[in-house]
Amino acid sequence: MTAQDADAGDETVDIAEGIDHQVAMVMDLNKCIGCQTCTVACKSLWTEGGGRDYMYWNNVETKPGKGYPRDWEESGGGWKSDEHGERQPGQIPDQEDYGEAWEFNHEEIMYDGSDQPLRPDGDPEWGPNWDEDQGAGEYPNSYYFYLPRICNHCTHPSCVEACPRKAIYKREEDGIVLIDQERCRGYRYCVEGCPYKKVYYNATQKTSEKCIFCYPRIEGEGPEGETFAPACAEDCPPQLRLVGFLDDEEGPIHKLVEEYEVALPLHPEYRTQPNVYYIPPFAPPQHSEDGETVDVDRIPRTYLEELFGEGVHDALDTIERERDKVDRGGSSELLDMLTDTNPARKYRLEVFD
Amino acid sequence: MSENREPGNDSETRAGRSRERRSVAVGAIAIASLIVVTTALAPMLVSARPANQIPVESVSVDDEPQDPTSDAWDTVPAVDIPLASAPSGVPNASDTTTETVSVQSARSDERFYLRLSWSDETADSNATDPRAFVDAIAVQVPKNTSARPPIAMGNTENPVNLWYWSADGETEELLAGGPGTTTEFEQAAVNTSASHDNGRWTVVMSRDIESDATNRTSLAVDRDVDVAFAVWNGSNMERSGQKSVSEWYHFPLGSGPQGPPYEAILWTIAGLAITGVALVTIHAVRNTRGETR
Ligand code: SF4
Ligand code: SF4
């Protein structure tokens, strides 16, 4: 498929009713090195202290793996059907499933001359990235990849629908999903209602909190009045995130999602229609015992289908086809977009003005 | 009681005596049955306040009614109010655990007191875990006491005041015009104190009787004031619309601190009725005898 083909079937982008534009992010999973710079950038900006220590609005988990919070994919939430009439019941994760914010023995090691190894106080049995790099499969065909996750600022956010006080809402200008801290009474229906478990309860503030897509940054609320992409995107060393409006037909996001259909939402079967999209991961093919390459996918397609839905097959095939084209000396708009290093094109910040 | 000692001839007298004895016996049975009936009715009469009324007694602040364990409450009658799951769209709305709240009410010259007590084995007083919810109770009164608002937190035309206590020690005074619309008063005018003993919460709430603040219910009124209650059990993850609620009850603030003298009126009516029945019976017995004579 080419962009022209897709244009022929011209359809307007499906964004939520009453919303002018929809923010979106595309993350290329083939570039993620699991460095957690995005996690730290987000944490140091938004979730340090004040009851937020256990929260990671941005987290990067190893797949296959239990994720953060542990087994979030089994915690319910989302919608029962595409009519978005009835919600799937969900659960609030246990504190242990998130993991506690550990205290470390820095003091002893740095000041008291202890020769103990650096380690958390207490004896934690789980935490974010406890199963980091574990993955699945048997040597020499084991595999894993990293999955960075933020709130998807969904088109049909079940978190919004779950709130009996309408404290959580999708804002009109760009579809960012926000919690009105004045209206929130900490009932946590949004926490159980979000199938991605991207709303967190702050027991100190007694309200729920979540990713705000760094809206003050995209609005240019900083000291210099400059606009910036969300911190997780700007600070990513391999620059694997694209930021813009889904409905900005000039931008790469629209092309990757709507035209080439190579950027896919995570767990589309939750039916919230996420606006974070992923370029699915490739891996080298499997090896035989004696190190010969065999024509078998290392990351089972069935597993990728579990995560990204049926569209993953076409997406991988499209990328592969375009790669072959480039290998043969041709040019590919798709690969140009996926390898573009120009920040102005990756972050279409002008659309936020 | 009808002793007739009129002399007559022997036979007549004998006959008369036997008739007398019979009439005495009839009278005695009538009285005995009255006593039995009265005894049976008395407790009913005592509790026969008008339906859904919570009497308001007088207390002195010196007796420390703000203390849930104060003796001041020993003499204040308690009304056991049945609770049921509130109709609500939130998940698990029908899964609630509290069935009754016992309510006492009293007033001093200045303040209005409520003592609320309900059974809850676990005192859930902090919500530091994402899955933890605190126990709570709320009292609802109409903002405008002259009209009864919809029981589910009023509506925009007829909002309600909510006095909300939660076991983490927080007290809030809220205004609501329908479910999901509560907004907090800047400054809560309600004081609360609580104790948890033997598997029961006891919470005393008090507020000034007078209020001239916008949207705050004044209790300095000369009428019945509607009131309803809601209880949340934190360990059952009850919050928001998942709660046990009462019907409307009322405080009889119509005639002075004692409320209208319903009990006295009822006793007077009952007394008159008893006397009336007795007199009619005696009269009937006498007439019967007169006829046969
Ligand atoms: S990811 Fe969850 S919290 Fe974010 S908008 Fe979607 S449903 Fe709501
Ligand atoms: S900063 Fe970029 S590369 Fe590093 S973990 Fe986050 S998304 Fe992956």
XYZ file of C-alpha atoms and ligand atoms in Angstrom, chain A residues 150-154 157-160 168 177 193-199 210 272, ligand 1:
28
model
C 2.029 6.399 28.903
C -1.676 7.223 29.098
C -3.084 6.724 25.620
C -5.372 9.765 25.756
C -7.960 7.470 24.268
C -11.652 6.758 27.414
C -13.346 4.302 29.758
C -11.648 6.120 32.642
C -13.744 9.191 31.831
C -11.925 13.237 34.578
C -7.433 13.345 29.191
C -11.888 1.582 34.567
C -8.658 2.183 32.623
C -7.619 -1.108 30.993
C -4.019 0.172 30.723
C -3.891 1.068 34.433
C -2.595 4.522 33.629
C -4.463 6.379 36.376
C -2.281 10.658 35.558
C -10.847 2.611 24.137
S -5.112 5.045 28.718
Fe -6.492 4.778 30.417
S -6.298 6.666 31.581
Fe -5.488 7.090 29.547
S -7.291 7.883 28.431
Fe -7.145 5.684 28.003
S -8.554 4.790 29.497
Fe -8.070 6.864 30.224
